[in-house]
Each structure stands twice: as C-alpha cells, then as structure tokens.
mmCIF file of C-alpha atoms in Angstrom:
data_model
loop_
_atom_site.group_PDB
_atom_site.id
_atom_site.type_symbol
_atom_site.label_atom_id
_atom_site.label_comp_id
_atom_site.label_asym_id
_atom_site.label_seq_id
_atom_site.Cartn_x
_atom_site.Cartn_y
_atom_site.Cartn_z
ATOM 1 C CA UNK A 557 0.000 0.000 0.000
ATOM 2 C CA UNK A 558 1.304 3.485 -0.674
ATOM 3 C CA UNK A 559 1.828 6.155 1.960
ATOM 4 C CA UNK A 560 3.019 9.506 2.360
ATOM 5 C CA UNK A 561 4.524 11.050 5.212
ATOM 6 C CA UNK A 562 5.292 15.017 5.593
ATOM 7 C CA UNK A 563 7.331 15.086 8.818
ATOM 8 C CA UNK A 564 6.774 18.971 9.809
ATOM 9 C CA UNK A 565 3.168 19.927 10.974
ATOM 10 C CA UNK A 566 4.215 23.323 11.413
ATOM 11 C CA UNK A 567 6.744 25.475 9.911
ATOM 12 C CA UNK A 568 7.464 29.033 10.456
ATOM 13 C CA UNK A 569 9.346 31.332 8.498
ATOM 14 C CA UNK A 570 9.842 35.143 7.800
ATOM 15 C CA UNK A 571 8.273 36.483 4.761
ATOM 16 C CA UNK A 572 11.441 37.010 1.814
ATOM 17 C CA UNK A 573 13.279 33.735 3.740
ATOM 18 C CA UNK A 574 13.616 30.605 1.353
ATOM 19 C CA UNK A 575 11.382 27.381 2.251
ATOM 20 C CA UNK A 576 11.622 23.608 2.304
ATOM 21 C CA UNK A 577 8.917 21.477 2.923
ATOM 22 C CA UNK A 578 9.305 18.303 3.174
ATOM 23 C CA UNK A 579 7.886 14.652 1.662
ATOM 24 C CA UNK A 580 8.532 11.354 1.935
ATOM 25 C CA UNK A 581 6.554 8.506 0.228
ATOM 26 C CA UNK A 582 6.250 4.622 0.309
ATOM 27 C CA UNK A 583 5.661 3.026 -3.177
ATOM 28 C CA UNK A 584 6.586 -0.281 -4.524
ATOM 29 C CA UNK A 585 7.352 1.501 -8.249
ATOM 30 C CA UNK A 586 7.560 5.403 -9.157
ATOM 31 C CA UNK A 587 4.103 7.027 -8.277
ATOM 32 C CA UNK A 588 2.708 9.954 -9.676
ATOM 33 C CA UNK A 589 3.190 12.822 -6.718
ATOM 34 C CA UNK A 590 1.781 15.754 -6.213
ATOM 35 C CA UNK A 591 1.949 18.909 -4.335
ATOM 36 C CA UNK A 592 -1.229 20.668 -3.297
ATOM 37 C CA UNK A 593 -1.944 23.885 -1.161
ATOM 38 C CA UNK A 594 -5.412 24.630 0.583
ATOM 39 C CA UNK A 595 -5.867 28.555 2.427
ATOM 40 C CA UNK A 596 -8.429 28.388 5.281
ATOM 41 C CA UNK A 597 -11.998 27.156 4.684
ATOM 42 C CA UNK A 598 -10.927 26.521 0.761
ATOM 43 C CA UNK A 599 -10.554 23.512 -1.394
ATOM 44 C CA UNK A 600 -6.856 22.610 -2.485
ATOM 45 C CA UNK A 601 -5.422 23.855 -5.678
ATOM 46 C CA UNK A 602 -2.689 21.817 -7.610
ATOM 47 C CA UNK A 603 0.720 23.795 -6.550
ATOM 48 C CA UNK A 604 2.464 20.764 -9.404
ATOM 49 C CA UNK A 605 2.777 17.146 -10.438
ATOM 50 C CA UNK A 606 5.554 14.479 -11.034
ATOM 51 C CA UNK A 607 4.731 12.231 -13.674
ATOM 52 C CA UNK A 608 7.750 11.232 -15.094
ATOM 53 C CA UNK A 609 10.983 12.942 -16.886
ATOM 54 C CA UNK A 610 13.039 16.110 -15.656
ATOM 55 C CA UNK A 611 13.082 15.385 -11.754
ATOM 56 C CA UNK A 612 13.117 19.187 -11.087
ATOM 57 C CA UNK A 613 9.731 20.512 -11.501
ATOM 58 C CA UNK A 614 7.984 24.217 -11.709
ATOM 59 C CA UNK A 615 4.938 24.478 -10.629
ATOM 60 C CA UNK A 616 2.606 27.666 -9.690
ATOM 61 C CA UNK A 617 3.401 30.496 -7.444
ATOM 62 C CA UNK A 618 7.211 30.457 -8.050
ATOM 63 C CA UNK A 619 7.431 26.586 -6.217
ATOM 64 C CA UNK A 620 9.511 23.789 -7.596
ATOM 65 C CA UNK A 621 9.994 20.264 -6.213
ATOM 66 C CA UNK A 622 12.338 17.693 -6.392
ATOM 67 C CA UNK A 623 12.072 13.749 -7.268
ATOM 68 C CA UNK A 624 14.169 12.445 -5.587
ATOM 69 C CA UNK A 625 14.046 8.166 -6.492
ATOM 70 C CA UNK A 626 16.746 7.353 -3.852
ATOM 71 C CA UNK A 627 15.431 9.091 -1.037
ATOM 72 C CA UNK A 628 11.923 8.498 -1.621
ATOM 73 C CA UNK A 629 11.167 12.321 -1.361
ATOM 74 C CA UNK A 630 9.616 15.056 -3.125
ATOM 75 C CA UNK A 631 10.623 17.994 -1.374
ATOM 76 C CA UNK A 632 8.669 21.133 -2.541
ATOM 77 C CA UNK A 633 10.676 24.575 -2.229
ATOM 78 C CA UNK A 634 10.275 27.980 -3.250
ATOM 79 C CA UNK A 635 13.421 30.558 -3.067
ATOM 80 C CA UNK A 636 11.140 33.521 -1.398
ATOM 81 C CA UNK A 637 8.398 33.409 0.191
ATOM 82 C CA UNK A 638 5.421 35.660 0.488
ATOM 83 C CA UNK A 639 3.018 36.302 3.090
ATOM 84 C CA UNK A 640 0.189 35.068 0.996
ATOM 85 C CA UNK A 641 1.960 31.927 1.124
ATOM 86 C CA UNK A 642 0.488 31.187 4.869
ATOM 87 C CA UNK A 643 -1.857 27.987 4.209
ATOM 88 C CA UNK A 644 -1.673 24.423 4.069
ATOM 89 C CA UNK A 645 0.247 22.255 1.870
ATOM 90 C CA UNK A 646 -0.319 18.783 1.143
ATOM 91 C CA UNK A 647 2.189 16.459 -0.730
ATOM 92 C CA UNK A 648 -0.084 13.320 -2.275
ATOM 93 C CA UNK A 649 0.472 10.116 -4.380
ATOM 94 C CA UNK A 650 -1.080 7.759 -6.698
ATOM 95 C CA UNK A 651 0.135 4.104 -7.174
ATOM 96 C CA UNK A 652 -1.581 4.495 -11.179
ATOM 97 C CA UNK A 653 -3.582 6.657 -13.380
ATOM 98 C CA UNK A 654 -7.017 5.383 -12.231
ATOM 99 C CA UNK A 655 -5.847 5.022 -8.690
ATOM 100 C CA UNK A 656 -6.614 6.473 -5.616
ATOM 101 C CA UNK A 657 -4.873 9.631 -4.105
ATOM 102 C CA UNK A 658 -2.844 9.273 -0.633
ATOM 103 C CA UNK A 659 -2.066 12.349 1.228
ATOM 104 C CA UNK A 660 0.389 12.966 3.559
ATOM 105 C CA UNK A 661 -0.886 15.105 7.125
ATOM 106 C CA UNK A 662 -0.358 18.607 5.798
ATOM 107 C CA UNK A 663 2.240 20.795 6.479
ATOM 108 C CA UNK A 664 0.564 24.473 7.691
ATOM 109 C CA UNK A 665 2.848 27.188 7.109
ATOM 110 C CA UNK A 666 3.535 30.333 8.657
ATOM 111 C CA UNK A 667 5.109 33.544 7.425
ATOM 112 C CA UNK A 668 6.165 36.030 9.929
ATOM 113 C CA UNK A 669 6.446 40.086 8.365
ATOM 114 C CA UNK B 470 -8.711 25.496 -17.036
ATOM 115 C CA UNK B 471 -9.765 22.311 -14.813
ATOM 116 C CA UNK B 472 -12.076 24.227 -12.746
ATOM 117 C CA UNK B 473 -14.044 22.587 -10.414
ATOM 118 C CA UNK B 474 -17.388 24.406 -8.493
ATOM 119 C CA UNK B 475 -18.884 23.363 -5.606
ATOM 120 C CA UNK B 476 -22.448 24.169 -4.759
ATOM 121 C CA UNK B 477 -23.791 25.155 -2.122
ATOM 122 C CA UNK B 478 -20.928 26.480 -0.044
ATOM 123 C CA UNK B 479 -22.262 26.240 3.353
ATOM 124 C CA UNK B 480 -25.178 24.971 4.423
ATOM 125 C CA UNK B 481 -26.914 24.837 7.780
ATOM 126 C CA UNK B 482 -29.799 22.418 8.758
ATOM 127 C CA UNK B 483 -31.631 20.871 11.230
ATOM 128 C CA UNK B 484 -30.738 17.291 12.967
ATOM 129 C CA UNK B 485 -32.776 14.602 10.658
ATOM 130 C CA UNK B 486 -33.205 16.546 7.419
ATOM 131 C CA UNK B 487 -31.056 15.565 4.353
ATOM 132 C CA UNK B 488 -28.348 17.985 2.467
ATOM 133 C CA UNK B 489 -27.449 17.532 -1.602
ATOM 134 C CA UNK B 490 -23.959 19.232 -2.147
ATOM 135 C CA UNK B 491 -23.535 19.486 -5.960
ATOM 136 C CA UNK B 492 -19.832 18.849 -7.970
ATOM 137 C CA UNK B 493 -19.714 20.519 -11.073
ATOM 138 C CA UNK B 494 -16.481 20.407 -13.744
ATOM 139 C CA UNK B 495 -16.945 23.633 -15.100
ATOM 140 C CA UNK B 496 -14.405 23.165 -18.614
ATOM 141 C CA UNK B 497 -14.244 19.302 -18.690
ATOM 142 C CA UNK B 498 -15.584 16.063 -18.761
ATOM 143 C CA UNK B 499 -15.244 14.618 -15.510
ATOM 144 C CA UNK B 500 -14.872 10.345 -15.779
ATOM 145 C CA UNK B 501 -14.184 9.997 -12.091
ATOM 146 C CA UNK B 502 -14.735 12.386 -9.192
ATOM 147 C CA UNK B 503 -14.215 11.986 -5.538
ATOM 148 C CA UNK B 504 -16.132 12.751 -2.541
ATOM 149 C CA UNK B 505 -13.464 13.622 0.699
ATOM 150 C CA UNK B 506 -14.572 14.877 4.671
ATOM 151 C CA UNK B 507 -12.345 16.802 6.296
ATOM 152 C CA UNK B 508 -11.857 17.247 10.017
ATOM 153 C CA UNK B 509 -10.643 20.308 11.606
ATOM 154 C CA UNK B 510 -6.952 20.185 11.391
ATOM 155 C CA UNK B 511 -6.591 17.027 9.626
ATOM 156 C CA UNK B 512 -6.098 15.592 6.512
ATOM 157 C CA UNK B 513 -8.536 14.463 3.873
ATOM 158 C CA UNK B 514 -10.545 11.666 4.185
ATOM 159 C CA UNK B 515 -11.551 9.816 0.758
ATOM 160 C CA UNK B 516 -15.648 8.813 1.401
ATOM 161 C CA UNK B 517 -15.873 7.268 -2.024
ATOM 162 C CA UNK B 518 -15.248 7.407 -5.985
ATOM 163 C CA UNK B 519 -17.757 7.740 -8.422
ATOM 164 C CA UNK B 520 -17.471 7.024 -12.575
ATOM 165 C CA UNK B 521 -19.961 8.763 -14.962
ATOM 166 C CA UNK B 522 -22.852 5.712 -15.119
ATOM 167 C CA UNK B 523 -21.936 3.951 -12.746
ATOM 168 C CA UNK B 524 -22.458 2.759 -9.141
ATOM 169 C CA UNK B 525 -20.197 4.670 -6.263
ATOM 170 C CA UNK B 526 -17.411 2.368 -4.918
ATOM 171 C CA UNK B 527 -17.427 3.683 -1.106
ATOM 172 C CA UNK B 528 -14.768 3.615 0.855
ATOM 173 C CA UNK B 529 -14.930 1.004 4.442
ATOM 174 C CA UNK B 530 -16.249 2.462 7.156
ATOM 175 C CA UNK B 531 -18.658 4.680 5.196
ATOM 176 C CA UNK B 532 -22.246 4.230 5.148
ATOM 177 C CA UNK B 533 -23.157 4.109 1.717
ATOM 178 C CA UNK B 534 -27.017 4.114 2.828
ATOM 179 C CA UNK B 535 -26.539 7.523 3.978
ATOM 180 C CA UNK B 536 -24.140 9.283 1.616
ATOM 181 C CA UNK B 537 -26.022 9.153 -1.226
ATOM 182 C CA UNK B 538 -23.532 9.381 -4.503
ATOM 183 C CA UNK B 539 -24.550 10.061 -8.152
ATOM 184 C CA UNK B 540 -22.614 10.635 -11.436
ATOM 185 C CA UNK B 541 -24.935 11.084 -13.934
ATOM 186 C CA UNK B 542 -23.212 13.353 -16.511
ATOM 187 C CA UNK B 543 -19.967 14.321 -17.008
ATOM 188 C CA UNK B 544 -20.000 17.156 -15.691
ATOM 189 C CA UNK B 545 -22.768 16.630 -12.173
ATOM 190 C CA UNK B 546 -21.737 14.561 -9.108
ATOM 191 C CA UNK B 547 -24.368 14.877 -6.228
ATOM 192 C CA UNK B 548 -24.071 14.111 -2.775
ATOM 193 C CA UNK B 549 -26.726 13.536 0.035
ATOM 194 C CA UNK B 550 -26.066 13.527 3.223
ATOM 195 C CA UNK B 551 -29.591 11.540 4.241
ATOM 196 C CA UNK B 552 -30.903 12.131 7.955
ATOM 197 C CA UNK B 553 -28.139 14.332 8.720
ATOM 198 C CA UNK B 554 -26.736 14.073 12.528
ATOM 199 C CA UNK B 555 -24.694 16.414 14.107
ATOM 200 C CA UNK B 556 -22.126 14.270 14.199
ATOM 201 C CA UNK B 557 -22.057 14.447 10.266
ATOM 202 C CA UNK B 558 -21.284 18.197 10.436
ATOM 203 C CA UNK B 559 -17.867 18.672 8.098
ATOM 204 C CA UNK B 560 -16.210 20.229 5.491
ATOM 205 C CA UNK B 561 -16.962 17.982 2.191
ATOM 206 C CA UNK B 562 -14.860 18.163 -0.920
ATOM 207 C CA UNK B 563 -14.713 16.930 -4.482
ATOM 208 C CA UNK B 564 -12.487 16.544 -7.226
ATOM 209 C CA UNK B 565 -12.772 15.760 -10.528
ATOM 210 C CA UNK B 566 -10.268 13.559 -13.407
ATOM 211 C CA UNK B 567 -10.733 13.178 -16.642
ATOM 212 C CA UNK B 568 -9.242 11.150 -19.124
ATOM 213 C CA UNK B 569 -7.150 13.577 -20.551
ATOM 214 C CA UNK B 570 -5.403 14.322 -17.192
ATOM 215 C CA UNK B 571 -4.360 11.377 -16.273
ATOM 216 C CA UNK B 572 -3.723 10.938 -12.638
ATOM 217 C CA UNK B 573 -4.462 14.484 -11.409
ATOM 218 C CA UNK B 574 -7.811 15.720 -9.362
ATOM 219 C CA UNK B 575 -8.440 18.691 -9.287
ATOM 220 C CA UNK B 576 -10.708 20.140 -6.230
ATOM 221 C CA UNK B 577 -13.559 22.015 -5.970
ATOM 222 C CA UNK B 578 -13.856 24.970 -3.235
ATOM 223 C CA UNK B 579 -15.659 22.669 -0.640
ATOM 224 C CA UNK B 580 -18.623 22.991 1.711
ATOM 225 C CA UNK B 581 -18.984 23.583 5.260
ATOM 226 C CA UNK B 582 -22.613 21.508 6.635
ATOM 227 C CA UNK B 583 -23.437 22.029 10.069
ATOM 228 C CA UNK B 584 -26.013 19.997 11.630
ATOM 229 C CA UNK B 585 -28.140 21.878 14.241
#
C-alpha cells in the first residue's frame, strides 16, 4: 500500500526567507506525486505534479519540487516566500492513473512580516 | 482550465433533514470524481469514488445508505447527506479527473454543513 509522510506539521518562516517542505513517500514503483496547497476554509489547488521525466519541476506560485528516487522524497521549495503563502500544503500520491490519491498530514505554514 | 465548483458552499440544517452538495467540472468532462470529509486540522478523508454511469465504490467504514452518490453526466456529481446528525457536520470536498489528465484531481472549493 502506498503512503506519504510530511514530517513537519508546522513550519514558520519570515516572509522574503527561502522554504523547504518536506515529503517522503512509500511506493513499490515510481508514483505519480503531487503537491497541493489549501488557504483556510478553501478547497486545495494543484501547486504541481511528477509524472515522469526532468526530476526538477515548476509548478505555480514560483514553487519547484524535487524527485528524488533514492530518497523516496519530493521535497517542494520555493526561493522567497510571500506572506500570501500562509496555508496548508499537502504532498499526495497515486500508485496508477485510475488510482486512488494518498495524502500525507499537511504541512501548515507560517510567514512572519 | 480544470475548474471545479462546488455548490452550495455552506449549508446549515436541522438534525434529521437531508443535504445535496452538488460537484460541477466547469471546462471538462469529468470520468471519475471523488467525494473527501475533512476534520478540523486534519487531513482528507476519501468517502468514495464515483465514474460517470456507474455505481459509487465507497470507501470502508462509510455508510453508503446515507451518503447518497450520483454521477450522472460528465460534468454533475451529487451528494446527500440523508438524515443528517450532528455528528455528520464537516467540510466535504470533491475533485474531478478526466481522461485527458491522467492521474491528477483537481478540487472544488468545498462545503462547510453544520447539523443543528
């Protein structure tokens, strides 16, 4: 069965100061992964998605993440961040195409002026 | 594109009276969506998966007698919460895949129900 684990339930950081959030998953094969963010009392919006290829992905907002096969991660990191950034962020897998999505526990983030 | 819309967003009602939430893909065609609770400060909870046509696959542990699930275009999921409880109040939340997309889900906005 896959399973995805973000280690940090909280992080804090001061608006302008880079970010890392972090992702671990467990997956017989390479799954698709997926970052997604969700603001208070919202639904989640796709931040970006690993299918396959370059390892180094862009997504939305000025975030990238990282495949990483060896470590099992998929780290999601963005150089600057803004206070509109604050929310929750989700890192999720799925085994196949038709399959299910996993998600980790959410990471809520924090940006201090 | 991918837009998902979730209607109503809120909804308040009394203990024994029973709640439709509509799931609408707004610029696709929607083969599978999803129904997910969410808890305060928690993660989501897949409730069940629905194809266009066919019967609901629910996940264990959820009464399928009383969330109601249907897919009848490509575009329309429904769900009923029948005989709502209190206990059923929760944030509910849908996504929608297509066949073009692959893997991905994208999410509607959600909806808060609160059981009086």
């Amino acid at each position: 069965a896959q399973s995805v684990t973000q280690p940090d339930i909280h992080i804090t950081v001061s608006e302008g100061a880079s970010l890392e959030l972090r992702c671990n998953y467990s997956y017989g094969a390479t799954p698709y992964l997926f970052w997604y963010v969700q603001s208070p009392g919202q639904g989640l919006q796709l931040l970006l998605k690993y299918f396959s290829g370059d390892t180094l992905v862009q997504g939305i907002k000025g975030f990238e993440a990282e495949f990483k096969r060896s470590q099992s991660s998929f780290n999601l990191r963005k150089p600057s961040v803004h206070w509109s950034d604050a929310a929750e962020y989700f890192c999720a897998v799925v085994g196949t195409s038709y399959g299910k999505l996993t998600f980790g526990q959410g990471t809520i983030l924090t940006v201090h002026p | 594109g991918a837009v998902v819309s979730q209607h109503p967003s809120w909804v308040i009602c009394k203990s024994g009276t029973s709640v439709k939430i509509e799931c609408r893909s707004l610029d696709f065609q929607a083969t599978t969506m999803f129904w997910y609770r969410q808890f305060p400060k928690q993660s989501l909870m897949l409730m069940a998966t629905s194809n266009e046509g066919s019967k609901a696959t629910y996940e264990q542990g959820v009464e399928k007698d009383k969330f109601l699930i249907n897919h009848a275009s490509l575009t329309l999921s429904t769900l009923t919460v029948t005989s709502a409880h209190p206990e059923d109040s929760s944030f509910y939340i849908c996504s929608a895949r297509s066949q073009l997309a692959g893997a991905t889900q994208y999410f509607g906005p959600g909806t808060r129900l609160l059981v009086l």
